[in-house]
Amino acid sequence: MPGKGTKLAHGMTFVEVLIATVVVSVAATGVLSYGYHGVCQRRIARAYSLSTRVGHFLLEDWKGNGGSIFYARAVDGTPNPLELDMGFEYIEDTYEVDEVTKMFSIKCVYELTIDGIPMRITLSRPLGYMRLIPLTVTVRWHTKISNSPVEDTDPAVVLATNARIDQAGG
């Protein structure tokens, strides 16, 4: 007689359960790593955005002061980034000679932390008298978005403009 003695299996076998567990584990791991990658990319985008805003703000403020060398060097009694009350810390200034033009330039370094992102800001301009002064602001942050020191190999945003010497008190 057909159908007698045959039994239909109900439920899942042990092998099917193992395969389903492995598939779900792999999918969950992929989703978690994708979420982590998304968070990291969002933090990097935030660092780019903040560094661009800070650099643009400094350029406009510096340009409004006629590109004064005293602004970059944070000389007391003159407008400078320290007086903006944004948390800038003056680190150092260095003088360099451009090999092509043989002109001296000054580079002044500041540090700033915004939203837990440490940044190193370098203000630079050539020394000497000129009617149109090129101003450059370079903002760097650590690639890991951590509290470790910012290095020269870390990503940077470089912004530049020109200021007339008679634009302000410069």
Coordinates of C-alpha atoms in Angstrom, one line a residue:
M1 CA 0.0 0.0 0.0
P2 CA 1.3 3.3 -1.0
G3 CA 2.1 5.7 1.8
K4 CA 2.2 3.1 4.5
G5 CA 5.5 2.8 6.3
T6 CA 6.8 6.1 5.0
K7 CA 7.4 8.8 7.5
L8 CA 7.8 12.5 6.7
A9 CA 10.6 14.4 8.5
H10 CA 9.4 17.5 10.3
G11 CA 11.8 20.2 11.5
M12 CA 15.4 20.8 10.6
T13 CA 18.4 18.5 10.7
F14 CA 21.5 19.3 12.7
V15 CA 23.5 20.1 9.5
E16 CA 20.8 22.5 8.4
V17 CA 21.0 24.3 11.7
L18 CA 24.8 24.6 11.5
I19 CA 24.6 26.0 8.0
A20 CA 21.9 28.5 9.0
T21 CA 24.0 29.6 12.0
V22 CA 27.1 30.1 9.8
V23 CA 25.2 32.1 7.3
V24 CA 23.6 34.4 9.9
S25 CA 27.0 34.8 11.6
V26 CA 28.7 35.9 8.4
A27 CA 25.9 38.3 7.6
A28 CA 26.0 39.8 11.1
T29 CA 29.7 40.3 10.9
G30 CA 29.4 42.0 7.5
V31 CA 26.8 44.4 8.8
L32 CA 28.8 45.3 11.9
S33 CA 32.0 45.9 9.9
Y34 CA 30.0 48.0 7.4
G35 CA 28.5 50.0 10.2
Y36 CA 32.0 50.6 11.7
H37 CA 33.4 51.6 8.4
G38 CA 30.5 54.1 8.0
V39 CA 31.2 55.6 11.4
C40 CA 34.9 56.0 10.6
Q41 CA 34.1 57.7 7.3
R42 CA 31.7 60.0 9.0
R43 CA 34.4 61.1 11.5
I44 CA 36.9 61.7 8.6
A45 CA 34.3 63.7 6.7
R46 CA 33.6 65.7 9.9
A47 CA 37.4 66.4 10.3
Y48 CA 37.6 67.6 6.7
S49 CA 34.6 69.9 7.2
L50 CA 35.9 71.3 10.5
S51 CA 39.4 71.9 9.1
T52 CA 38.0 73.7 6.1
R53 CA 35.8 76.0 8.3
V54 CA 38.7 76.7 10.7
G55 CA 41.1 77.4 7.9
H56 CA 38.6 79.7 6.1
F57 CA 37.8 81.6 9.3
L58 CA 41.5 82.2 10.0
L59 CA 42.2 83.3 6.5
E60 CA 39.4 85.8 6.6
D61 CA 40.5 87.1 10.0
W62 CA 44.1 87.3 8.9
K63 CA 43.2 89.0 5.7
G64 CA 41.0 91.5 7.6
N65 CA 44.2 92.4 9.5
G66 CA 46.1 93.2 6.3
G67 CA 48.0 89.9 6.3
S68 CA 50.1 91.2 9.2
I69 CA 53.1 89.1 10.2
F70 CA 52.3 89.9 13.9
Y71 CA 48.9 88.1 13.5
A72 CA 50.7 84.9 12.5
R73 CA 53.3 85.2 15.3
A74 CA 50.8 85.9 18.0
V75 CA 52.5 89.1 19.2
D76 CA 50.9 90.5 22.4
G77 CA 48.8 93.6 21.8
T78 CA 48.0 92.7 18.2
P79 CA 45.1 90.7 16.7
N80 CA 46.0 87.0 16.5
P81 CA 44.4 83.5 16.7
L82 CA 45.0 83.4 20.5
E83 CA 42.6 86.3 21.0
L84 CA 39.7 84.6 19.2
D85 CA 39.0 82.5 22.3
M86 CA 38.6 79.3 20.3
G87 CA 41.2 77.3 22.2
F88 CA 44.2 77.9 19.9
E89 CA 47.6 77.1 21.5
Y90 CA 50.7 78.7 20.0
I91 CA 53.4 76.1 19.4
E92 CA 56.3 77.7 17.4
D93 CA 57.4 79.7 14.4
T94 CA 60.1 78.9 11.9
Y95 CA 61.7 80.9 9.1
E96 CA 62.5 79.2 5.8
V97 CA 64.1 80.3 2.5
D98 CA 62.3 79.5 -0.7
E99 CA 64.9 78.0 -3.1
V100 CA 63.2 79.4 -6.2
T101 CA 62.5 83.0 -5.2
K102 CA 65.2 83.3 -2.5
M103 CA 62.6 85.0 -0.2
F104 CA 62.2 84.3 3.5
S105 CA 58.9 83.1 4.7
I106 CA 57.5 82.5 8.2
K107 CA 55.5 79.5 9.3
C108 CA 53.6 79.8 12.6
V109 CA 52.2 76.6 14.2
Y110 CA 49.1 76.4 16.4
E111 CA 47.2 73.5 17.9
L112 CA 43.4 73.3 18.4
T113 CA 41.0 70.5 19.4
I114 CA 37.4 70.6 18.2
D115 CA 34.9 67.9 18.8
G116 CA 37.7 65.6 20.0
I117 CA 39.6 66.0 16.8
P118 CA 43.2 67.4 17.4
M119 CA 44.4 69.7 14.7
R120 CA 47.7 71.4 13.8
I121 CA 47.3 74.7 12.0
T122 CA 50.2 76.4 10.2
L123 CA 50.0 80.0 9.1
S124 CA 52.5 81.0 6.5
R125 CA 53.4 84.1 4.5
P126 CA 56.5 85.5 2.8
L127 CA 58.5 88.1 4.7
G128 CA 59.4 91.5 3.2
Y129 CA 57.4 94.3 1.7
M130 CA 54.9 93.6 -1.1
R131 CA 51.6 95.2 -1.9
L132 CA 49.8 91.9 -2.4
I133 CA 50.7 89.3 0.3
P134 CA 50.0 85.6 -0.3
L135 CA 48.6 84.0 2.9
T136 CA 48.4 80.3 3.4
V137 CA 46.7 78.3 6.1
T138 CA 47.3 74.5 6.4
V139 CA 45.1 72.4 8.7
R140 CA 46.2 68.9 9.6
W141 CA 44.6 66.2 11.7
H142 CA 45.6 62.7 12.7
T143 CA 44.3 60.0 10.4
K144 CA 43.0 57.8 13.2
I145 CA 41.1 60.8 14.6
S146 CA 42.8 60.1 18.0
N147 CA 44.7 62.1 20.6
S148 CA 48.1 61.1 19.1
P149 CA 50.3 63.8 17.8
V150 CA 49.6 65.2 14.3
E151 CA 52.3 64.4 11.8
D152 CA 53.4 65.8 8.5
T153 CA 52.0 62.7 6.7
D154 CA 48.5 63.2 8.0
P155 CA 45.8 64.5 5.8
A156 CA 45.6 68.3 5.3
V157 CA 43.5 71.0 3.9
V158 CA 45.4 73.9 2.4
L159 CA 43.7 77.2 1.9
A160 CA 45.3 80.3 0.4
T161 CA 44.4 83.9 -0.4
N162 CA 46.0 87.3 -0.9
A163 CA 45.8 90.4 1.2
R164 CA 46.7 94.0 0.4
I165 CA 49.1 95.5 2.8
D166 CA 46.9 98.6 3.1
Q167 CA 43.7 96.6 3.6
A168 CA 43.9 97.1 7.4
G169 CA 46.5 98.0 9.9
G170 CA 49.1 95.7 8.4

